[in-house]
Amino acid sequence: DAGITQSPRHKVTETGTPVTLRCHQTENHRYMYWYRQDPGHGLRLIHYSYGVKDTDKGEVSDGYSVSRSKTEDFLLTLESATSSQTSVYFCATVADTYEQYFGPGTRLTVT
Amino acid sequence: DAKTTQPPSMDCAEGRAANLPCNHSTISGNEYVYWYRQIHSQGPQYIIHGLKNNETNEMASLIITEDRKSSTLILPHATLRDTAVYYCIVRVAGSGGSNYKLTFGKGTLLTVNP
């Protein structure tokens, strides 16, 4: 599982509040990803990182920002949470042999 | 990345082999076939991948047809814990963050019955 942890695992927050989700990996993998998963949509890429301080947008990046100040940590921030951001969020890293490993997920509910 | 087509659901008896098909008729020469699965409420789990040769690991076997337009994932002795959604993904190899992006379709829900 590439030593990926996500925190928090569950969070309930109110509309308009900022939220930060953390992904931590212990394998020193260069690439890291944030996905969201919603019923009927499968997994969709939000942002990804290809190194410290190097990030890029995915297909559903609006309303989200990311930061990567250390190889092992990739943070996803919802600046002002909305109900449409209620979802399960998965972090992933890529091994040297190209397979992706996913974290256990964070279930976020925005009320 | 090439598009894939999978049946929405399949059943398998416990202890029997589960054979999950995937069509990827538009695959190009530098695209790999990857298989992942997702057990309810958990993160997707990597299973196996291949380019053109058949591959086997401790979890499964991957059979890719000679023309590479389809493949089959084989779980040799399915257990109840193999009940999951299985995703077949085709993606280009190479370096760069965007090349590692996985596009997940709807996959196949495999139900292993006792």
mmCIF file of C-alpha atoms in Angstrom:
data_model
loop_
_atom_site.group_PDB
_atom_site.id
_atom_site.type_symbol
_atom_site.label_atom_id
_atom_site.label_comp_id
_atom_site.label_asym_id
_atom_site.label_seq_id
_atom_site.Cartn_x
_atom_site.Cartn_y
_atom_site.Cartn_z
ATOM 1 C CA ASP A 1 0.000 0.000 0.000
ATOM 2 C CA ALA A 2 3.088 2.239 -0.310
ATOM 3 C CA GLY A 3 2.678 3.517 3.240
ATOM 4 C CA ILE A 4 0.008 6.094 2.410
ATOM 5 C CA THR A 5 -2.032 7.603 5.176
ATOM 6 C CA GLN A 6 -4.736 10.218 4.938
ATOM 7 C CA SER A 7 -6.046 12.498 7.638
ATOM 8 C CA PRO A 8 -8.641 13.048 8.768
ATOM 9 C CA ARG A 9 -10.467 9.883 7.726
ATOM 10 C CA HIS A 10 -13.862 11.466 8.285
ATOM 11 C CA LYS A 11 -14.874 15.106 8.521
ATOM 12 C CA VAL A 12 -18.117 17.021 8.702
ATOM 13 C CA THR A 13 -17.907 20.729 8.071
ATOM 14 C CA GLU A 14 -20.182 23.631 7.298
ATOM 15 C CA THR A 15 -20.562 25.434 4.006
ATOM 16 C CA GLY A 16 -18.101 28.289 3.658
ATOM 17 C CA THR A 17 -15.445 26.975 6.019
ATOM 18 C CA PRO A 18 -11.920 26.132 4.878
ATOM 19 C CA VAL A 19 -10.862 22.500 4.993
ATOM 20 C CA THR A 20 -7.436 20.900 4.551
ATOM 21 C CA LEU A 21 -6.923 17.222 3.882
ATOM 22 C CA ARG A 22 -3.517 15.671 4.326
ATOM 23 C CA CYS A 23 -1.836 12.836 2.483
ATOM 24 C CA HIS A 24 1.367 11.373 3.853
ATOM 25 C CA GLN A 25 3.580 8.761 2.170
ATOM 26 C CA THR A 26 6.669 6.962 3.413
ATOM 27 C CA GLU A 27 8.053 5.607 0.115
ATOM 28 C CA ASN A 28 9.661 8.800 -1.193
ATOM 29 C CA HIS A 29 7.590 8.603 -4.379
ATOM 30 C CA ARG A 30 7.903 11.623 -6.601
ATOM 31 C CA TYR A 31 4.360 11.778 -7.980
ATOM 32 C CA MET A 32 1.281 12.267 -5.836
ATOM 33 C CA TYR A 33 -2.388 12.678 -6.767
ATOM 34 C CA TRP A 34 -5.673 13.761 -5.290
ATOM 35 C CA TYR A 35 -8.876 12.175 -6.618
ATOM 36 C CA ARG A 36 -12.483 12.482 -5.596
ATOM 37 C CA GLN A 37 -15.048 9.720 -5.936
ATOM 38 C CA ASP A 38 -18.755 10.300 -6.261
ATOM 39 C CA PRO A 39 -21.585 7.923 -7.159
ATOM 40 C CA GLY A 40 -22.019 7.796 -10.920
ATOM 41 C CA HIS A 41 -18.751 9.568 -11.634
ATOM 42 C CA GLY A 42 -16.046 7.134 -10.630
ATOM 43 C CA LEU A 43 -12.698 8.606 -9.638
ATOM 44 C CA ARG A 44 -11.845 12.041 -10.981
ATOM 45 C CA LEU A 45 -8.470 13.733 -10.725
ATOM 46 C CA ILE A 46 -8.382 17.019 -8.806
ATOM 47 C CA HIS A 47 -4.687 17.957 -8.709
ATOM 48 C CA TYR A 48 -1.376 16.197 -8.928
ATOM 49 C CA SER A 49 2.218 16.885 -7.985
ATOM 50 C CA TYR A 50 5.402 15.886 -9.764
ATOM 51 C CA GLY A 51 7.786 17.097 -7.084
ATOM 52 C CA VAL A 52 8.200 19.442 -4.177
ATOM 53 C CA LYS A 53 6.435 22.689 -5.008
ATOM 54 C CA ASP A 54 5.526 21.368 -8.480
ATOM 55 C CA THR A 55 1.797 20.860 -8.944
ATOM 56 C CA ASP A 56 -0.725 20.903 -11.743
ATOM 57 C CA LYS A 57 -4.481 20.826 -12.213
ATOM 58 C CA GLY A 58 -6.586 17.812 -12.966
ATOM 59 C CA GLU A 59 -10.044 17.625 -14.495
ATOM 60 C CA VAL A 60 -12.042 18.929 -11.510
ATOM 61 C CA SER A 61 -9.707 21.444 -9.877
ATOM 62 C CA ASP A 62 -12.116 24.368 -9.416
ATOM 63 C CA GLY A 63 -12.541 25.198 -5.725
ATOM 64 C CA TYR A 64 -9.444 23.259 -4.687
ATOM 65 C CA SER A 65 -5.822 24.155 -4.121
ATOM 66 C CA VAL A 66 -2.844 21.988 -3.229
ATOM 67 C CA SER A 67 0.577 22.349 -1.737
ATOM 68 C CA ARG A 68 3.608 20.148 -1.471
ATOM 69 C CA SER A 69 6.401 21.510 0.671
ATOM 70 C CA LYS A 70 7.918 18.107 1.427
ATOM 71 C CA THR A 71 8.170 14.949 -0.656
ATOM 72 C CA GLU A 72 6.112 12.989 1.830
ATOM 73 C CA ASP A 73 3.182 15.377 2.254
ATOM 74 C CA PHE A 74 0.552 16.540 -0.227
ATOM 75 C CA LEU A 75 -2.167 18.820 1.098
ATOM 76 C CA LEU A 76 -5.553 19.447 -0.486
ATOM 77 C CA THR A 77 -7.376 22.610 0.588
ATOM 78 C CA LEU A 78 -10.964 23.593 0.027
ATOM 79 C CA GLU A 79 -10.818 27.342 0.499
ATOM 80 C CA SER A 80 -14.551 27.687 1.126
ATOM 81 C CA ALA A 81 -16.303 24.342 1.248
ATOM 82 C CA THR A 82 -19.550 23.856 -0.669
ATOM 83 C CA SER A 83 -22.085 21.033 -0.541
ATOM 84 C CA SER A 84 -20.971 19.911 -4.008
ATOM 85 C CA GLN A 85 -17.607 19.042 -2.486
ATOM 86 C CA THR A 86 -19.147 16.373 -0.307
ATOM 87 C CA SER A 87 -17.270 13.321 -1.504
ATOM 88 C CA VAL A 88 -14.717 10.674 -0.728
ATOM 89 C CA TYR A 89 -11.186 11.901 -1.395
ATOM 90 C CA PHE A 90 -8.353 9.570 -2.274
ATOM 91 C CA CYS A 91 -4.665 10.296 -2.394
ATOM 92 C CA ALA A 92 -2.345 8.231 -4.560
ATOM 93 C CA THR A 93 1.344 7.916 -5.346
ATOM 94 C CA VAL A 94 3.171 6.330 -8.268
ATOM 95 C CA ALA A 95 5.876 3.736 -7.818
ATOM 96 C CA ASP A 96 8.976 3.554 -9.998
ATOM 97 C CA THR A 97 7.322 0.759 -11.969
ATOM 98 C CA TYR A 98 4.344 3.041 -12.744
ATOM 99 C CA GLU A 99 1.590 1.438 -10.706
ATOM 100 C CA GLN A 100 -0.436 3.759 -8.500
ATOM 101 C CA TYR A 101 -1.068 3.104 -4.847
ATOM 102 C CA PHE A 102 -4.016 4.658 -3.094
ATOM 103 C CA GLY A 103 -4.624 5.758 0.445
ATOM 104 C CA PRO A 104 -7.625 4.672 2.524
ATOM 105 C CA GLY A 105 -9.661 7.779 1.672
ATOM 106 C CA THR A 106 -11.213 10.702 3.530
ATOM 107 C CA ARG A 107 -14.976 10.957 3.697
ATOM 108 C CA LEU A 108 -15.923 14.648 3.695
ATOM 109 C CA THR A 109 -19.433 15.902 4.326
ATOM 110 C CA VAL A 110 -20.249 19.573 3.814
ATOM 111 C CA THR A 111 -23.526 20.592 5.437
ATOM 112 C CA ASP B 1 -5.646 7.097 -23.372
ATOM 113 C CA ALA B 2 -7.602 4.394 -25.117
ATOM 114 C CA LYS B 3 -11.160 3.736 -24.037
ATOM 115 C CA THR B 4 -12.060 0.448 -22.363
ATOM 116 C CA THR B 5 -15.289 -1.525 -22.242
ATOM 117 C CA GLN B 6 -16.144 -3.904 -19.413
ATOM 118 C CA PRO B 7 -19.326 -5.749 -18.470
ATOM 119 C CA PRO B 8 -21.086 -3.970 -15.607
ATOM 120 C CA SER B 9 -21.340 -7.059 -13.432
ATOM 121 C CA MET B 10 -20.313 -10.705 -13.137
ATOM 122 C CA ASP B 11 -20.854 -13.510 -10.665
ATOM 123 C CA CYS B 12 -18.447 -16.236 -9.663
ATOM 124 C CA ALA B 13 -18.656 -19.174 -7.283
ATOM 125 C CA GLU B 14 -16.191 -19.247 -4.418
ATOM 126 C CA GLY B 15 -13.153 -21.364 -5.234
ATOM 127 C CA ARG B 16 -13.663 -21.113 -8.980
ATOM 128 C CA ALA B 17 -11.666 -18.993 -11.391
ATOM 129 C CA ALA B 18 -13.024 -15.541 -12.129
ATOM 130 C CA ASN B 19 -12.363 -14.338 -15.662
ATOM 131 C CA LEU B 20 -12.960 -10.644 -16.181
ATOM 132 C CA PRO B 21 -12.890 -9.392 -19.770
ATOM 133 C CA CYS B 22 -11.920 -5.982 -21.068
ATOM 134 C CA ASN B 23 -12.085 -4.573 -24.572
ATOM 135 C CA HIS B 24 -9.618 -1.898 -25.617
ATOM 136 C CA SER B 25 -9.799 -1.992 -29.393
ATOM 137 C CA THR B 26 -8.213 1.459 -29.870
ATOM 138 C CA ILE B 27 -5.133 0.724 -27.800
ATOM 139 C CA SER B 28 -1.912 2.050 -29.266
ATOM 140 C CA GLY B 29 1.519 0.484 -29.240
ATOM 141 C CA ASN B 30 2.884 2.341 -26.212
ATOM 142 C CA GLU B 31 -0.155 1.880 -23.967
ATOM 143 C CA TYR B 32 -0.190 -0.530 -21.063
ATOM 144 C CA VAL B 33 -3.190 -2.394 -19.679
ATOM 145 C CA TYR B 34 -3.655 -1.940 -15.942
ATOM 146 C CA TRP B 35 -6.088 -3.619 -13.610
ATOM 147 C CA TYR B 36 -7.207 -2.209 -10.283
ATOM 148 C CA ARG B 37 -9.965 -3.193 -7.922
ATOM 149 C CA GLN B 38 -11.918 -1.374 -5.276
ATOM 150 C CA ILE B 39 -13.446 -3.173 -2.379
ATOM 151 C CA HIS B 40 -16.374 -1.310 -0.886
ATOM 152 C CA SER B 41 -15.343 1.944 0.848
ATOM 153 C CA GLN B 42 -11.627 1.272 0.403
ATOM 154 C CA GLY B 43 -9.080 2.908 -1.872
ATOM 155 C CA PRO B 44 -8.425 1.300 -5.256
ATOM 156 C CA GLN B 45 -5.861 -1.469 -5.163
ATOM 157 C CA TYR B 46 -3.349 -2.173 -7.910
ATOM 158 C CA ILE B 47 -3.549 -5.747 -9.221
ATOM 159 C CA ILE B 48 -1.406 -6.192 -12.308
ATOM 160 C CA HIS B 49 -0.356 -4.578 -15.565
ATOM 161 C CA GLY B 50 1.110 -5.603 -18.920
ATOM 162 C CA LEU B 51 2.080 -4.386 -22.345
ATOM 163 C CA LYS B 52 1.776 -7.368 -24.677
ATOM 164 C CA ASN B 53 2.972 -10.458 -22.861
ATOM 165 C CA ASN B 54 0.871 -12.394 -20.403
ATOM 166 C CA GLU B 55 1.680 -11.540 -16.824
ATOM 167 C CA THR B 56 1.196 -13.333 -13.511
ATOM 168 C CA ASN B 57 1.721 -12.271 -9.937
ATOM 169 C CA GLU B 58 0.563 -13.460 -6.548
ATOM 170 C CA MET B 59 -2.871 -11.941 -7.029
ATOM 171 C CA ALA B 60 -3.854 -12.652 -10.606
ATOM 172 C CA SER B 61 -2.955 -13.402 -14.202
ATOM 173 C CA LEU B 62 -3.361 -11.044 -17.121
ATOM 174 C CA ILE B 63 -3.940 -12.463 -20.586
ATOM 175 C CA ILE B 64 -3.598 -9.999 -23.462
ATOM 176 C CA THR B 65 -4.663 -11.068 -26.943
ATOM 177 C CA GLU B 66 -2.071 -11.035 -29.689
ATOM 178 C CA ASP B 67 -3.649 -8.003 -31.382
ATOM 179 C CA ARG B 68 -3.835 -6.324 -27.935
ATOM 180 C CA LYS B 69 -7.445 -5.295 -28.503
ATOM 181 C CA SER B 70 -8.717 -7.154 -25.471
ATOM 182 C CA SER B 71 -7.510 -8.698 -22.242
ATOM 183 C CA THR B 72 -8.732 -10.939 -19.450
ATOM 184 C CA LEU B 73 -7.945 -10.719 -15.769
ATOM 185 C CA ILE B 74 -7.988 -14.099 -14.098
ATOM 186 C CA LEU B 75 -8.381 -14.640 -10.370
ATOM 187 C CA PRO B 76 -7.534 -18.337 -10.153
ATOM 188 C CA HIS B 77 -9.419 -19.241 -6.961
ATOM 189 C CA ALA B 78 -11.896 -16.522 -6.114
ATOM 190 C CA THR B 79 -12.794 -15.945 -2.471
ATOM 191 C CA LEU B 80 -15.555 -13.900 -0.887
ATOM 192 C CA ARG B 81 -12.974 -11.174 -0.209
ATOM 193 C CA ASP B 82 -12.473 -10.764 -3.951
ATOM 194 C CA THR B 83 -15.943 -9.237 -4.257
ATOM 195 C CA ALA B 84 -15.148 -5.757 -5.612
ATOM 196 C CA VAL B 85 -15.364 -3.439 -8.590
ATOM 197 C CA TYR B 86 -12.595 -4.256 -11.049
ATOM 198 C CA TYR B 87 -11.261 -1.551 -13.332
ATOM 199 C CA CYS B 88 -9.419 -2.087 -16.584
ATOM 200 C CA ILE B 89 -7.397 0.987 -17.524
ATOM 201 C CA VAL B 90 -5.260 1.685 -20.541
ATOM 202 C CA ARG B 91 -2.640 4.368 -20.309
ATOM 203 C CA VAL B 92 0.471 5.478 -22.032
ATOM 204 C CA ALA B 93 3.814 4.769 -20.476
ATOM 205 C CA GLY B 94 6.444 7.395 -19.964
ATOM 206 C CA SER B 95 7.587 10.048 -17.559
ATOM 207 C CA GLY B 96 5.766 13.135 -16.440
ATOM 208 C CA GLY B 97 2.966 13.592 -13.945
ATOM 209 C CA SER B 98 0.147 13.764 -16.462
ATOM 210 C CA ASN B 99 1.163 10.439 -17.963
ATOM 211 C CA TYR B 100 0.507 8.733 -14.672
ATOM 212 C CA LYS B 101 -3.026 10.036 -14.399
ATOM 213 C CA LEU B 102 -5.488 7.176 -14.306
ATOM 214 C CA THR B 103 -8.910 7.503 -15.864
ATOM 215 C CA PHE B 104 -11.331 5.177 -14.122
ATOM 216 C CA GLY B 105 -14.447 4.022 -15.913
ATOM 217 C CA LYS B 106 -17.355 2.237 -14.260
ATOM 218 C CA GLY B 107 -15.587 -1.131 -14.052
ATOM 219 C CA THR B 108 -17.080 -4.582 -13.438
ATOM 220 C CA LEU B 109 -18.712 -5.462 -10.152
ATOM 221 C CA LEU B 110 -17.567 -8.998 -9.402
ATOM 222 C CA THR B 111 -19.661 -10.781 -6.823
ATOM 223 C CA VAL B 112 -18.194 -13.988 -5.436
ATOM 224 C CA ASN B 113 -20.926 -16.226 -4.077
ATOM 225 C CA PRO B 114 -20.502 -18.924 -1.413
#
